[in-house]
Coordinates of C-alpha atoms in Angstrom, one line a residue:
Chain H
X1 CA -13.1 -1.6 -43.5
X2 CA -15.8 0.5 -45.0
X3 CA -15.8 3.9 -46.5
X4 CA -18.3 6.8 -46.0
X5 CA -18.0 7.6 -49.7
X6 CA -19.1 4.2 -50.7
X7 CA -21.9 4.2 -48.2
X8 CA -23.1 7.5 -49.6
X9 CA -22.8 6.3 -53.2
X10 CA -24.9 3.2 -52.4
X11 CA -27.7 5.3 -51.2
X12 CA -27.5 8.0 -53.9
X13 CA -26.8 5.8 -56.9
X14 CA -30.4 4.6 -57.3
X15 CA -32.2 8.0 -57.0
X16 CA -29.6 9.6 -59.3
X17 CA -30.2 6.9 -61.8
X18 CA -33.9 7.4 -61.6
X19 CA -33.6 11.2 -61.9
X20 CA -31.3 10.8 -64.9
X21 CA -33.5 8.2 -66.6
X22 CA -36.6 10.4 -66.0
X23 CA -34.8 13.5 -67.5
X24 CA -33.6 11.4 -70.4
X25 CA -37.1 10.0 -71.0
X26 CA -38.6 13.5 -71.0
X27 CA -36.0 14.8 -73.4
X28 CA -36.5 11.8 -75.6
X29 CA -40.3 12.2 -75.6
X30 CA -39.9 15.9 -76.4
X31 CA -37.5 15.3 -79.2
X32 CA -39.8 12.6 -80.6
X33 CA -42.9 14.9 -80.6
X34 CA -43.5 16.3 -84.1
X35 CA -45.5 19.4 -82.9
X36 CA -43.1 22.0 -81.8
X37 CA -45.3 25.0 -81.3
X38 CA -44.9 27.9 -79.0
X39 CA -47.7 26.4 -76.8
X40 CA -45.9 23.1 -76.6
X41 CA -42.7 24.9 -75.7
X42 CA -44.4 26.5 -72.7
X43 CA -45.9 23.2 -71.6
X44 CA -42.5 21.5 -71.9
X45 CA -41.0 24.2 -69.8
X46 CA -43.7 23.8 -67.2
X47 CA -43.2 20.0 -67.1
X48 CA -39.5 20.5 -66.6
X49 CA -40.1 22.9 -63.8
X50 CA -42.6 20.5 -62.1
X51 CA -40.3 17.6 -62.5
X52 CA -37.5 19.7 -60.9
X53 CA -39.7 20.9 -58.1
X54 CA -40.6 17.3 -57.2
X55 CA -37.2 15.9 -57.6
X56 CA -35.3 18.5 -55.5
X57 CA -37.1 17.8 -52.2
X58 CA -37.0 14.1 -52.9
X59 CA -33.3 14.3 -53.5
X60 CA -32.9 16.5 -50.4
X61 CA -34.6 13.9 -48.3
X62 CA -32.5 11.1 -49.9
X63 CA -29.3 12.9 -49.4
X64 CA -30.2 13.7 -45.8
X65 CA -31.0 10.1 -45.0
X66 CA -27.9 8.9 -46.9
X67 CA -25.6 11.3 -45.0
X68 CA -27.2 10.1 -41.7
X69 CA -26.5 6.5 -42.7
X70 CA -23.0 7.4 -43.9
X71 CA -22.1 9.1 -40.7
X72 CA -23.4 6.3 -38.4
X73 CA -19.8 5.0 -37.7
X74 CA -18.8 8.5 -36.5
X75 CA -21.8 8.6 -34.2
X76 CA -21.0 5.2 -32.8
X77 CA -17.4 6.2 -32.2
X78 CA -18.6 9.3 -30.4
X79 CA -20.9 7.3 -28.2
X80 CA -18.1 4.8 -27.4
X81 CA -15.8 7.6 -26.4
X82 CA -18.4 9.2 -24.2
X83 CA -19.2 6.1 -22.3
X84 CA -15.6 5.3 -21.6
X85 CA -14.5 5.5 -18.0
X86 CA -12.0 8.3 -17.0
X87 CA -9.1 6.0 -16.6
X88 CA -9.6 3.9 -19.7
X89 CA -6.8 4.9 -22.0
X90 CA -6.8 1.8 -24.2
X91 CA -6.7 2.3 -28.0
X92 CA -10.0 2.6 -30.0
X93 CA -11.0 -0.4 -32.1
X94 CA -9.9 0.3 -35.6
X95 CA -11.4 -2.7 -37.4
X96 CA -14.9 -1.3 -38.1
X97 CA -13.9 2.3 -38.7
X98 CA -14.7 3.8 -42.1
X99 CA -11.7 4.6 -44.3
X100 CA -12.1 8.3 -44.0
X101 CA -12.1 8.1 -40.2
X102 CA -9.1 5.9 -40.1
X103 CA -6.5 8.7 -39.9
X104 CA -8.5 10.4 -37.1
X105 CA -8.7 7.2 -35.1
X106 CA -5.0 6.6 -35.6
X107 CA -4.2 10.1 -34.4
X108 CA -6.5 9.7 -31.4
X109 CA -4.9 6.3 -30.6
X110 CA -1.5 7.8 -30.8
X111 CA -2.6 10.6 -28.4
X112 CA -4.2 8.1 -26.0
X113 CA -1.0 6.0 -26.1
X114 CA 1.1 9.0 -25.3
X115 CA -1.2 10.1 -22.5
X116 CA -1.1 6.6 -21.1
X117 CA 2.7 6.4 -21.3
X118 CA 3.0 9.8 -19.7
X119 CA 0.6 8.7 -16.9
X120 CA 2.7 5.6 -16.4
X121 CA 5.9 7.6 -16.5
X122 CA 4.5 9.9 -13.9
X123 CA 3.5 7.0 -11.6
X124 CA 6.8 5.4 -12.0
X125 CA 8.6 8.7 -11.4
X126 CA 6.5 9.2 -8.2
X127 CA 7.3 5.6 -7.1
X128 CA 11.0 6.0 -8.0
X129 CA 11.3 9.3 -6.3
X130 CA 9.7 7.9 -3.1
X131 CA 12.1 5.0 -3.2
X132 CA 15.1 7.3 -3.8
X133 CA 14.1 9.4 -0.8
X134 CA 13.9 6.4 1.5
X135 CA 17.6 5.7 1.9
X136 CA 18.6 9.2 2.8
X137 CA 15.6 9.5 5.1
X138 CA 16.6 6.3 6.8
X139 CA 20.1 7.7 7.3
X140 CA 18.8 10.9 8.6
X141 CA 16.5 9.2 11.0
X142 CA 19.1 6.8 12.3
X143 CA 21.6 9.6 12.9
X144 CA 19.0 11.6 14.8
X145 CA 18.0 8.7 17.0
X146 CA 21.6 8.1 17.9
X147 CA 22.0 11.8 18.6
X148 CA 18.9 11.9 20.8
X149 CA 20.2 9.0 22.9
X150 CA 23.5 10.8 23.4
X151 CA 22.0 14.1 24.4
X152 CA 19.0 12.8 26.3
X153 CA 20.3 14.5 29.5
X154 CA 20.7 18.0 27.9
X155 CA 17.2 19.4 27.8
X156 CA 17.7 22.0 25.1
X157 CA 19.6 19.8 22.7
X158 CA 17.2 16.9 23.3
X159 CA 14.3 19.2 22.6
X160 CA 15.7 20.4 19.3
X161 CA 16.6 16.9 18.2
X162 CA 13.1 15.7 19.1
X163 CA 11.7 18.4 16.9
X164 CA 14.0 17.4 14.0
X165 CA 13.0 13.8 14.5
X166 CA 9.3 14.7 14.3
X167 CA 9.9 16.6 11.1
X168 CA 11.8 13.6 9.7
X169 CA 8.9 11.4 10.7
X170 CA 6.6 13.7 8.8
X171 CA 8.7 13.6 5.7
X172 CA 8.8 9.8 5.9
X173 CA 5.1 9.7 6.2
X174 CA 4.5 11.9 3.2
X175 CA 7.0 10.0 1.1
X176 CA 5.3 6.7 2.0
X177 CA 1.9 8.2 1.1
X178 CA 3.1 9.4 -2.3
X179 CA 4.3 5.9 -3.0
X180 CA 1.0 4.5 -1.9
X181 CA -0.9 6.9 -4.0
X182 CA 1.2 5.9 -7.0
X183 CA 0.5 2.3 -6.2
X184 CA -3.2 2.5 -5.4
X185 CA -4.0 4.4 -8.6
X186 CA -6.9 2.3 -10.0
X187 CA -5.5 2.5 -13.5
X188 CA -2.3 0.9 -12.3
X189 CA -3.9 -1.7 -10.0
X190 CA -3.4 -5.3 -11.2
X191 CA -6.1 -7.7 -10.1
X192 CA -3.7 -10.6 -10.6
X193 CA -1.7 -9.5 -7.6
X194 CA -4.6 -10.3 -5.3
X195 CA -3.9 -13.1 -2.7
X196 CA -5.6 -14.4 0.3
X197 CA -4.5 -12.2 3.2
X198 CA -5.4 -12.2 6.9
X199 CA -6.4 -8.7 8.0
X200 CA -5.7 -9.5 11.6
X201 CA -2.1 -10.4 10.8
X202 CA -1.6 -7.3 8.8
X203 CA -2.7 -5.3 11.8
X204 CA -0.3 -7.2 14.0
X205 CA 2.6 -6.4 11.7
X206 CA 2.4 -2.7 12.5
X207 CA 1.1 -2.9 16.0
X208 CA 4.4 -1.8 17.6
X209 CA 4.3 1.5 15.7
X210 CA 0.7 2.3 16.7
X211 CA 1.2 1.4 20.3
X212 CA 4.1 3.9 20.5
X213 CA 2.2 6.5 18.6
X214 CA -0.9 6.1 20.8
X215 CA 1.3 6.1 23.9
X216 CA 2.6 9.5 23.1
X217 CA -1.0 10.9 23.4
X218 CA -1.8 8.5 26.2
X219 CA -4.6 7.1 24.0
X220 CA -6.1 3.8 25.1
X221 CA -5.5 1.7 22.0
X222 CA -7.3 -1.6 21.9
X223 CA -7.8 -4.5 19.5
X224 CA -10.4 -7.0 18.7
X225 CA -8.8 -9.1 16.1
X226 CA -10.5 -12.2 14.8
X227 CA -9.1 -14.3 12.0
X228 CA -10.4 -12.4 8.9
X229 CA -9.4 -13.5 5.4
X230 CA -9.9 -11.4 2.4
X231 CA -8.6 -11.3 -1.2
X232 CA -6.2 -8.4 -1.5
X233 CA -2.8 -6.9 -2.0
X234 CA -0.7 -7.2 1.1
X235 CA 1.0 -3.8 0.9
X236 CA -2.0 -1.9 -0.2
X237 CA -4.1 -3.3 2.6
X238 CA -1.4 -2.5 5.1
X239 CA -1.5 1.1 3.8
X240 CA -5.3 1.1 4.2
X241 CA -5.0 -0.2 7.8
X242 CA -2.2 2.2 8.6
X243 CA -4.0 5.2 7.3
X244 CA -7.2 4.5 9.1
X245 CA -5.5 3.8 12.5
X246 CA -3.2 6.7 12.0
X247 CA -6.1 9.0 11.4
X248 CA -8.0 7.7 14.4
X249 CA -5.0 8.4 16.7
X250 CA -4.4 11.8 15.1
X251 CA -8.0 13.0 15.5
X252 CA -8.6 11.6 18.9
X253 CA -7.9 13.9 21.8
X254 CA -5.3 13.4 24.5
X255 CA -6.3 10.4 26.8
X256 CA -8.8 9.3 24.1
X257 CA -9.7 5.8 23.0
X258 CA -9.2 3.9 19.8
X259 CA -10.4 0.4 19.0
X260 CA -9.3 -1.6 16.0
X261 CA -11.3 -4.6 15.0
X262 CA -11.3 -7.2 12.2
X263 CA -14.0 -9.7 12.0
X264 CA -15.7 -12.1 9.6
X265 CA -19.1 -10.8 8.5
X266 CA -21.4 -13.0 6.6
X267 CA -20.8 -11.2 3.3
X268 CA -17.0 -10.9 3.8
X269 CA -14.3 -9.5 6.1
X270 CA -14.9 -6.3 7.9
X271 CA -12.1 -4.1 9.2
X272 CA -13.1 -1.2 11.4
X273 CA -11.5 1.6 13.5
X274 CA -13.5 3.4 16.2
X275 CA -12.1 6.7 17.5
X276 CA -13.1 9.2 20.2
X277 CA -12.5 12.2 18.0
X278 CA -14.9 15.1 17.4
X279 CA -17.1 13.1 15.0
X280 CA -17.9 13.9 11.4
X281 CA -21.0 15.8 10.4
X282 CA -23.2 13.9 7.9
X283 CA -22.7 16.7 5.3
X284 CA -19.0 16.3 5.5
X285 CA -19.0 12.5 5.2
X286 CA -18.8 12.5 1.4
X287 CA -16.1 15.1 1.3
X288 CA -13.6 13.7 3.6
X289 CA -12.5 11.1 1.0
X290 CA -11.4 13.8 -1.4
X291 CA -7.8 14.5 -1.8
X292 CA -6.3 17.3 0.3
X293 CA -9.5 17.6 2.3
X294 CA -8.8 18.2 6.0
X295 CA -11.4 18.6 8.7
X296 CA -9.2 20.3 11.3
X297 CA -6.2 22.4 10.3
X298 CA -4.8 22.1 13.8
X299 CA -4.1 18.4 13.1
X300 CA -1.0 17.7 11.1
X301 CA -1.6 15.9 7.9
X302 CA -1.6 16.2 4.2
X303 CA -5.2 15.3 3.5
X304 CA -4.2 12.2 1.4
X305 CA -4.9 9.5 4.0
X306 CA -8.6 9.0 3.3
X307 CA -8.2 9.5 -0.4
X308 CA -5.7 6.6 -0.3
X309 CA -8.1 4.5 1.8
X310 CA -10.8 5.2 -0.8
X311 CA -8.6 4.2 -3.7
X312 CA -7.4 1.0 -2.1
X313 CA -11.0 0.1 -1.0
X314 CA -12.1 0.7 -4.6
X315 CA -9.3 -1.5 -5.9
X316 CA -10.5 -4.3 -3.7
X317 CA -14.2 -3.9 -4.5
X318 CA -14.7 -3.0 -0.8
X319 CA -17.3 -0.5 0.6
X320 CA -16.5 2.1 3.2
X321 CA -19.0 3.2 5.8
X322 CA -18.7 6.1 8.2
X323 CA -20.9 6.1 11.3
X324 CA -21.0 7.9 14.6
X325 CA -19.5 5.8 17.4
X326 CA -21.5 4.9 20.4
X327 CA -19.4 7.1 22.7
X328 CA -18.9 10.1 20.4
X329 CA -16.3 9.9 17.7
X330 CA -16.5 8.0 14.4
X331 CA -16.4 4.4 13.2
X332 CA -14.8 3.8 9.8
X333 CA -15.6 0.4 8.5
X334 CA -14.3 -1.3 5.3
X335 CA -16.5 -4.1 4.1
X336 CA -14.7 -6.6 1.8
X337 CA -16.7 -8.6 -0.7
X338 CA -16.8 -12.4 -0.8
X339 CA -16.2 -14.4 2.4
X340 CA -13.0 -16.4 2.1
X341 CA -13.8 -19.6 3.9
X342 CA -11.6 -22.3 5.3
X343 CA -9.7 -22.6 8.5
X344 CA -7.4 -19.6 9.0
X345 CA -4.1 -21.5 8.5
X346 CA -0.7 -20.2 9.2
X347 CA -0.1 -18.2 6.0
X348 CA 3.5 -17.5 5.3
X349 CA 4.4 -14.3 6.9
X350 CA 4.1 -11.4 4.6
Chain O
X1 CA 28.4 -11.3 18.5
X2 CA 30.0 -10.0 15.3
X3 CA 27.7 -8.2 12.9
X4 CA 28.5 -7.5 9.3
X5 CA 26.7 -4.4 7.9
X6 CA 26.6 -4.1 4.1
X7 CA 25.2 -0.7 3.1
X8 CA 26.4 1.7 0.4
X9 CA 24.8 4.8 1.7
X10 CA 27.5 6.2 4.0
X11 CA 25.3 8.3 6.2
X12 CA 22.9 5.4 6.9
X13 CA 25.8 3.0 7.4
X14 CA 27.4 5.4 9.9
X15 CA 24.2 5.8 11.8
X16 CA 23.5 2.1 12.0
X17 CA 27.1 1.6 13.1
X18 CA 26.7 4.1 15.9
X19 CA 23.4 2.6 17.1
X20 CA 24.8 -1.0 17.1
X21 CA 27.9 0.1 18.9
X22 CA 25.7 1.9 21.5
X23 CA 24.1 -1.5 22.1
X24 CA 27.5 -3.1 22.7
X25 CA 27.6 -4.9 19.4
X26 CA 30.8 -5.4 17.3
X27 CA 30.3 -4.3 13.8
X28 CA 32.1 -4.5 10.5
X29 CA 30.9 -2.2 7.7
X30 CA 31.5 -2.7 4.0
X31 CA 30.0 -0.7 1.2
X32 CA 29.6 -3.2 -1.7
X33 CA 28.6 -6.7 -2.4
X34 CA 31.9 -8.1 -3.5
X35 CA 33.7 -6.9 -0.3
X36 CA 30.9 -8.5 1.7
X37 CA 31.2 -11.7 -0.2
X38 CA 35.0 -11.8 0.4
X39 CA 34.7 -10.9 4.1
X40 CA 32.0 -13.6 4.7
X41 CA 34.4 -16.2 3.4
X42 CA 37.2 -15.5 5.8
X43 CA 35.6 -14.0 9.0
X44 CA 33.4 -15.4 11.7
X45 CA 30.1 -13.4 11.5
X46 CA 27.0 -13.9 13.7
X47 CA 24.5 -11.8 11.7
X48 CA 24.6 -10.1 8.4
X49 CA 22.5 -6.9 7.8
X50 CA 22.4 -6.6 4.1
X51 CA 21.1 -3.9 1.8
X52 CA 19.7 -5.2 -1.5
X53 CA 20.5 -2.3 -3.7
X54 CA 24.3 -2.3 -3.8
X55 CA 26.6 -1.2 -6.5
X56 CA 28.0 -4.1 -8.5
X57 CA 27.1 -7.4 -6.9
X58 CA 23.6 -6.8 -5.3
X59 CA 22.4 -8.1 -2.0
X60 CA 20.5 -11.0 -3.6
X61 CA 23.7 -12.2 -5.2
X62 CA 25.6 -12.0 -1.9
X63 CA 23.0 -14.1 -0.1
X64 CA 22.8 -16.5 -2.9
X65 CA 26.5 -17.1 -2.8
X66 CA 26.5 -17.3 1.0
X67 CA 23.8 -20.0 1.0
X68 CA 25.5 -21.8 -1.9
X69 CA 28.5 -22.2 0.3
X70 CA 26.2 -24.0 2.8
X71 CA 26.4 -21.2 5.4
X72 CA 23.4 -20.6 7.6
X73 CA 24.4 -17.3 9.1
X74 CA 21.2 -15.3 9.8
X75 CA 20.7 -12.5 7.2
X76 CA 18.5 -9.4 7.7
X77 CA 17.7 -7.7 4.4
X78 CA 17.3 -4.0 4.2
X79 CA 15.6 -2.4 1.2
X80 CA 14.0 0.7 0.0
X81 CA 11.6 -1.2 -2.2
X82 CA 8.7 -3.0 -0.5
X83 CA 7.3 -4.9 -3.4
X84 CA 6.1 -8.4 -2.7
X85 CA 8.4 -9.9 -5.4
X86 CA 11.5 -8.5 -3.7
X87 CA 10.5 -9.8 -0.4
X88 CA 9.5 -13.2 -1.6
X89 CA 12.6 -13.5 -3.7
X90 CA 14.8 -12.5 -0.7
X91 CA 13.2 -15.0 1.6
X92 CA 13.4 -17.7 -1.1
X93 CA 17.1 -17.1 -1.4
X94 CA 17.4 -17.7 2.3
X95 CA 17.1 -14.4 4.1
X96 CA 15.8 -14.7 7.6
X97 CA 14.1 -11.3 8.0
X98 CA 13.3 -8.2 6.0
X99 CA 13.1 -4.5 6.9
X100 CA 11.9 -1.7 4.7
X101 CA 13.7 1.7 4.9
X102 CA 13.2 4.0 6.7
X103 CA 12.9 2.0 9.8
X104 CA 12.9 2.9 13.5
X105 CA 16.3 1.9 15.0
X106 CA 14.6 0.2 17.9
X107 CA 13.0 -2.1 15.4
X108 CA 16.3 -2.8 13.7
X109 CA 18.1 -3.5 17.0
X110 CA 15.3 -5.8 18.2
X111 CA 15.3 -7.8 15.0
X112 CA 19.1 -8.1 15.0
X113 CA 19.0 -9.2 18.6
X114 CA 16.4 -11.9 17.7
X115 CA 18.7 -13.2 15.0
X116 CA 21.7 -13.1 17.3
X117 CA 19.8 -15.2 19.8
X118 CA 19.1 -17.7 17.2
X119 CA 22.8 -18.0 16.2
X120 CA 24.5 -17.7 19.6
X121 CA 23.7 -19.1 23.0
X122 CA 21.6 -16.9 25.3
X123 CA 23.3 -14.3 27.4
X124 CA 23.7 -15.3 31.0
X125 CA 22.4 -12.1 32.5
X126 CA 19.6 -9.9 31.2
X127 CA 18.9 -6.5 32.6
X128 CA 16.2 -3.9 32.4
X129 CA 15.9 -1.0 34.8
X130 CA 16.5 -2.5 38.3
X131 CA 15.6 -6.0 37.2
X132 CA 18.2 -8.7 36.3
X133 CA 17.7 -12.3 35.3
X134 CA 20.5 -14.8 35.4
X135 CA 19.5 -17.5 33.0
X136 CA 22.0 -20.1 34.2
X137 CA 21.3 -19.9 37.9
X138 CA 17.7 -18.9 37.2
X139 CA 17.8 -16.2 39.9
X140 CA 15.9 -13.0 39.6
X141 CA 17.0 -9.8 41.4
X142 CA 15.6 -6.4 41.8
X143 CA 18.2 -3.7 42.6
X144 CA 20.4 -6.5 43.9
X145 CA 17.7 -8.1 46.1
X146 CA 16.6 -11.7 45.1
X147 CA 12.9 -12.2 44.4
X148 CA 11.0 -15.5 44.2
X149 CA 9.3 -16.5 40.9
X150 CA 7.4 -19.7 40.1
X151 CA 8.5 -21.7 37.1
X152 CA 5.8 -20.2 34.9
X153 CA 6.2 -16.7 36.1
X154 CA 9.9 -17.0 35.4
X155 CA 9.2 -18.2 31.9
X156 CA 6.8 -15.3 31.2
X157 CA 9.1 -12.7 32.6
X158 CA 12.1 -14.1 30.7
X159 CA 10.2 -14.0 27.5
X160 CA 9.0 -10.4 28.1
X161 CA 12.5 -9.3 29.0
X162 CA 13.9 -10.9 25.8
X163 CA 11.3 -8.9 23.9
X164 CA 11.7 -5.8 26.0
X165 CA 10.1 -2.7 24.5
X166 CA 8.2 -4.8 21.9
X167 CA 4.6 -5.6 21.9
X168 CA 4.0 -9.3 22.3
X169 CA 0.6 -11.0 21.9
X170 CA -0.9 -13.3 24.6
X171 CA -0.6 -16.1 22.1
X172 CA 3.1 -15.4 21.6
X173 CA 3.6 -15.7 25.3
X174 CA 1.8 -19.0 25.5
X175 CA 3.7 -20.3 22.5
X176 CA 7.0 -19.2 24.0
X177 CA 6.6 -20.6 27.5
X178 CA 4.9 -23.9 26.8
X179 CA 6.1 -27.1 25.5
X180 CA 4.1 -28.3 22.5
X181 CA 0.8 -29.9 23.5
X182 CA 0.4 -28.3 26.9
X183 CA -2.7 -26.2 27.4
X184 CA -2.8 -22.7 28.8
X185 CA -5.7 -20.3 28.7
X186 CA -5.4 -16.6 27.9
X187 CA -6.8 -15.9 31.4
X188 CA -3.9 -17.9 32.9
X189 CA -1.5 -15.5 31.2
X190 CA -3.3 -12.6 32.7
X191 CA -3.0 -14.1 36.1
X192 CA 0.8 -14.7 35.7
X193 CA 1.2 -11.1 34.5
X194 CA -0.6 -9.6 37.5
X195 CA 1.5 -11.6 39.9
X196 CA 4.7 -10.6 38.1
X197 CA 3.6 -7.0 38.2
X198 CA 3.3 -7.1 42.0
X199 CA 6.8 -8.6 42.3
X200 CA 8.6 -6.2 40.0
X201 CA 6.8 -3.1 41.3
X202 CA 10.0 -1.5 42.5
X203 CA 12.2 -2.3 39.6
X204 CA 11.6 0.9 37.6
X205 CA 10.0 -1.2 34.8
X206 CA 6.4 -1.9 34.0
X207 CA 4.3 -4.3 31.9
X208 CA 1.9 -2.3 29.8
X209 CA -1.4 -3.9 28.7
X210 CA -2.3 -3.6 25.0
X211 CA -6.1 -4.0 25.3
X212 CA -7.4 -7.0 23.5
X213 CA -3.9 -8.0 22.3
X214 CA -1.0 -8.5 24.7
X215 CA 1.7 -6.8 26.7
X216 CA 4.9 -4.9 26.5
X217 CA 7.7 -4.7 29.1
X218 CA 9.5 -1.4 29.2
X219 CA 11.3 1.0 31.5
X220 CA 9.0 3.3 33.5
X221 CA 9.3 6.8 32.1
X222 CA 11.1 9.0 34.6

């Protein structure tokens, strides 16, 4: 640990010594001189003034430089803080900090720690809340489905129950997305959780759900699934897949067409979803990944889907491209890094 | 065909109970782990539907004790948490399947059925719409009228009916109908399906094609 005072002293000590010695020498020489006339007195005064006039700027320069040197650690700390990424809340390194800055750094670190803990607490709260909501939602949904079966013959009751069911579905979707958002947050993502996963199998896991969803809009949902292995987090990748397919079905018109593919590109796995929706203008393509951004207010959604997709892709070092589809509509593709080679074996389910 | 449902949320337990009963299943419901553990020791159960987050003894402990007693009753775990650790831990302890809340009841029923099939002999008669298959006499009828099916067609239709309302891949069909080592192309499956479609045209059921993936047998919407 160094100290700014000591650094300053090191630089100022020598000039101060020189100045003092010079002054002392002058006084000594004057005292020694036997001729103390009025003329001499005027000369002595002039000499002193000259000496001061030279020394003051010299000292000013020296002090300026010394201060600059002394404050270098502060500059370095500022630069370090400025180059930090947004989500880096780790403590500042306290080893090479000057003594005087130490309390400041300690205070900043305490603040960072608190912010980090608050952020964690918030994520955990979000995740917990979503978990807590799941059981009552499951109860609600189950009861409604039973009720619908019972009243399927009575048009008005069945209609009302169907509406409640669709509201419940929406709540479930929002809850799941909140949970995903909490999980996909880059600051919370743990690289150690990555495993080899087969994208095609992840799609197969939720195929039932999509087929039913597509059927309600009479959308021709098709698949082209080749064994595609990537390094990833099972649940996050499922969320990514779910959100992209869900979006495609949502934004495609009645009787539209959606095709889901996974294939092994030469640079790594590629997952893509092609829809027959209205397409996305080039100027909009950057914006659609922002939270709460929605292209069409008539389509139900919370504007979190693509933000989630972007976060998850970022976690995995994957790149997203948005291109117009051959037959109108849009192709979203997620390009994963590093080909994972080897025969696609039967990985344990899940 | 006795199912034990272990779920502490009374609304959800009640809902699942109704759904199961609606499908003709006999269900016992308990609300905590120790009751489940006690019941499993003295009653004949075909399938356990077990929530993990229970007051007192949790679902993991129930299944651990069950397997420690050497029982191989199929267990379907229900959970609100979908973390990998939970799932892996559950499966390592000897659970057979895993469902995250909130689930579609169809999904739950289909999975419980699959587990029941594993633990109990096949039902003799299977029905959907106007179609009925008798698995012992291997006779197929539509609205009471017998139809002729080749051995392979029978096998495909039987599998689709077992998995009714669920999407099955072409590969799953091949795996289900063929003894190990035999060869069957994806095209052959398509041929069987189109022949079956002609034969079941009047049964009020249809085989939907999931482009590039497989098929789903379901009732035709009225």
